[in-house]
Rosetta silent file (secondary structure, phi, psi, omega in degrees, C-alpha in Angstrom):
SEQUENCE: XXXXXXXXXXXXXXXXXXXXXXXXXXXXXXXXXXXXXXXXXXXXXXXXXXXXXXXXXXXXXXXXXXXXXXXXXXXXXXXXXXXXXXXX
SCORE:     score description
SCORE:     0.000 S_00000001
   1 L     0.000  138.538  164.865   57.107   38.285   -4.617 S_00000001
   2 L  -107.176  150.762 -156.707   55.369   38.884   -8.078 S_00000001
   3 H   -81.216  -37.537 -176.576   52.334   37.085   -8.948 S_00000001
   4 H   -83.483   -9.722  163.199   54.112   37.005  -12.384 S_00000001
   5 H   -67.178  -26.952 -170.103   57.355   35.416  -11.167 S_00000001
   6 H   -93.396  -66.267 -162.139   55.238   32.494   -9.577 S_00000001
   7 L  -133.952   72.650  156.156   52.939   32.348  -12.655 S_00000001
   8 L    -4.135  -55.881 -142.385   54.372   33.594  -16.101 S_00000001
   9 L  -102.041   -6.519  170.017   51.136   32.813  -17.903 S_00000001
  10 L   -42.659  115.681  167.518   48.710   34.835  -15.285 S_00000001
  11 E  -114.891  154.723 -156.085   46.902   37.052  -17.278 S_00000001
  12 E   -87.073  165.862 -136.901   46.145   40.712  -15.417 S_00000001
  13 E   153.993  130.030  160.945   42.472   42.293  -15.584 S_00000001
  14 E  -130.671  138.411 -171.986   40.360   44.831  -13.699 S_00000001
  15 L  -131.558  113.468 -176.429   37.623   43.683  -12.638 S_00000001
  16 L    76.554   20.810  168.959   34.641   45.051  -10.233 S_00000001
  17 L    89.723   11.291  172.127   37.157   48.444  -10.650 S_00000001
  18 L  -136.443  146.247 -168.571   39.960   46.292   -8.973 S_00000001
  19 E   -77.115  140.313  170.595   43.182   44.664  -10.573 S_00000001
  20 E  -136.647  167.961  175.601   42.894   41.164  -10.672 S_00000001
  21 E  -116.110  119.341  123.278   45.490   37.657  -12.367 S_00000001
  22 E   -62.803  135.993  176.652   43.441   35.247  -14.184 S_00000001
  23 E  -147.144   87.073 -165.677   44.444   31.842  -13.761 S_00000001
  24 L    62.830   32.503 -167.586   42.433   28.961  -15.302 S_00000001
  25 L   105.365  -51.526 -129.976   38.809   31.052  -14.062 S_00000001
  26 E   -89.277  147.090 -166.688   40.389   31.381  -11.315 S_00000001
  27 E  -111.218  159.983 -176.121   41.006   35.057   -9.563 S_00000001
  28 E  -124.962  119.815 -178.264   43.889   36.080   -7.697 S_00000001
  29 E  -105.736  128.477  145.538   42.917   39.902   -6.138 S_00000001
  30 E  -138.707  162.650 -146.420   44.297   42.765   -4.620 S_00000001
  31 E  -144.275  129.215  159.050   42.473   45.400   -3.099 S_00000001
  32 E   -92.370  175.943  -83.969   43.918   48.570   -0.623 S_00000001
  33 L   145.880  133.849 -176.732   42.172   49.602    2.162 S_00000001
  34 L   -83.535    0.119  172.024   42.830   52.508    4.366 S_00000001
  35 L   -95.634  -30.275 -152.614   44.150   50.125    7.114 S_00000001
  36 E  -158.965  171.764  162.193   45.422   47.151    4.723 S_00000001
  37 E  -130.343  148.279 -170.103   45.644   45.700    1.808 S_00000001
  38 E  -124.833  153.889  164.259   43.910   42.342    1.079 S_00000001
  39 E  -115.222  125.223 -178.806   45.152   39.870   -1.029 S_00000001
  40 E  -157.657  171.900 -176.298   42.856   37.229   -1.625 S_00000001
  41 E  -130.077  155.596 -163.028   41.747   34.239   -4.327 S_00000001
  42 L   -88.208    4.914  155.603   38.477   33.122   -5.582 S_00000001
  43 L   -78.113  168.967  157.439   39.167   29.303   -3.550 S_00000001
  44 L  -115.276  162.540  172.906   39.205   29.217   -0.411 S_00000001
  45 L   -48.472  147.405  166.929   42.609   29.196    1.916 S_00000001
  46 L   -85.096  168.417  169.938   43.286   26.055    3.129 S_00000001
  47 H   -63.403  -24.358  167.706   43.265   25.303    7.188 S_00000001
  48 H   -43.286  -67.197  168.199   47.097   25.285    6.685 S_00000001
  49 H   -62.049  -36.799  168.138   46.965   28.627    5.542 S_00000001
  50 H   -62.707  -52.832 -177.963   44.762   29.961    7.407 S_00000001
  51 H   -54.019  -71.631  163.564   46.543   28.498   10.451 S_00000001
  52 H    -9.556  -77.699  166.039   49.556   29.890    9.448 S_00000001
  53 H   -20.850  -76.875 -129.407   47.878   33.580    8.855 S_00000001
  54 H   -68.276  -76.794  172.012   46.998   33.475   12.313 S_00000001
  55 H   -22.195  -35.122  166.785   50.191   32.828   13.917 S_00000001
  56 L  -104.915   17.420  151.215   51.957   35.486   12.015 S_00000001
  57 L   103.156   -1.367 -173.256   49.476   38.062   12.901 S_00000001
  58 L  -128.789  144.809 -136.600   47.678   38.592   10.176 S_00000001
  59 L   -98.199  141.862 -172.816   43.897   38.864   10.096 S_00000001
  60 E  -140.789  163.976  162.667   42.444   36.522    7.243 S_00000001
  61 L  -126.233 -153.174  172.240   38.733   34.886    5.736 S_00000001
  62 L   -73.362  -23.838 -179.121   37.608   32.587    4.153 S_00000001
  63 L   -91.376  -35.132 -145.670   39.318   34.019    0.637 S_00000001
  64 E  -159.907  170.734 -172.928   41.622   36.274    1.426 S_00000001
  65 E  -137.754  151.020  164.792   44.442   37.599    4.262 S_00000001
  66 E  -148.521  150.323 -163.916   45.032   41.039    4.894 S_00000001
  67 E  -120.611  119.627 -151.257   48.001   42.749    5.342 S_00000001
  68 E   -76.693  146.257 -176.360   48.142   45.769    7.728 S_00000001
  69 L   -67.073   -5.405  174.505   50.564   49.031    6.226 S_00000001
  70 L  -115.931    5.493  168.479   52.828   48.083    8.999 S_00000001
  71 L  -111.819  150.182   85.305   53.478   44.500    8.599 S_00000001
  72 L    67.466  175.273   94.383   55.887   43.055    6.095 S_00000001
  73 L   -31.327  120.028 -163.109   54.711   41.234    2.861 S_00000001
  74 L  -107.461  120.164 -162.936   54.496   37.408    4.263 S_00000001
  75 H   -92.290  -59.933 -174.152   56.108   36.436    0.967 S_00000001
  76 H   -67.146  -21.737 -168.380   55.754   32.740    1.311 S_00000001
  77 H   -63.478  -45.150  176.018   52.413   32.652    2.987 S_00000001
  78 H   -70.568  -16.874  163.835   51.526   34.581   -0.442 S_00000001
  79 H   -59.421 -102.162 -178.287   53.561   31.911   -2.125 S_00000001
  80 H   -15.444  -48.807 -176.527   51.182   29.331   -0.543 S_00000001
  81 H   -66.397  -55.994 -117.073   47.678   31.086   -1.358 S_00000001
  82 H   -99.591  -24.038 -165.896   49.149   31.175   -5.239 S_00000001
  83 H   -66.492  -35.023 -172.306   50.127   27.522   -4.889 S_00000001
  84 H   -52.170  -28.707 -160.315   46.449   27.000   -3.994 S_00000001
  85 H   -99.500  -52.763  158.425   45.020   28.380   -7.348 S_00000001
  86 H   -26.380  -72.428  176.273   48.088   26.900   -8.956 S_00000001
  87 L   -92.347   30.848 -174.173   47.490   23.385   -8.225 S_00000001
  88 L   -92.179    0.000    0.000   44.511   22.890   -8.620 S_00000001
């Protein structure tokens, strides 16, 4: 999934030395890691989401999920966080 497929009108930025999507204030981040990569948004995840993370393994905060170099892209779960910033 692309952040610009979801959201057209997202405009891209780096910010603190890391690429970020503006979206109404709001930031949408990604950041690598030598373990992971986190994806995260400047709301926080809902308990839905959160819940979710957990079940499918992947370690999350209050902000943000991270995704380990050997698990998948959870394409809707990131579909969900963008809905979050999306709708708000």
């Amino acid at each position: 999934m692309r952040v610009h497929q979801t959201t057209p009108y997202a405009e891209e930025k780096i910010l603190y030395g890391m690429p970020f999507f503006l979206i109404a204030n709001e930031k949408i981040g990604i950041a690598a890691y030598k373990a992971h990569v986190s994806f995260q948004i400047s709301k926080d995840l809902t308990p839905a989401v959160l819940e979710t993370a957990k079940k499918l393994g992947y370690a999350s905060g209050q902000k943000r999920i991270n995704i380990n170099f050997d698990q998948k892209v959870p394409v809707e779960l990131v579909g969900a966080i963008l809905a979050i910033v999306i709708n708000q």
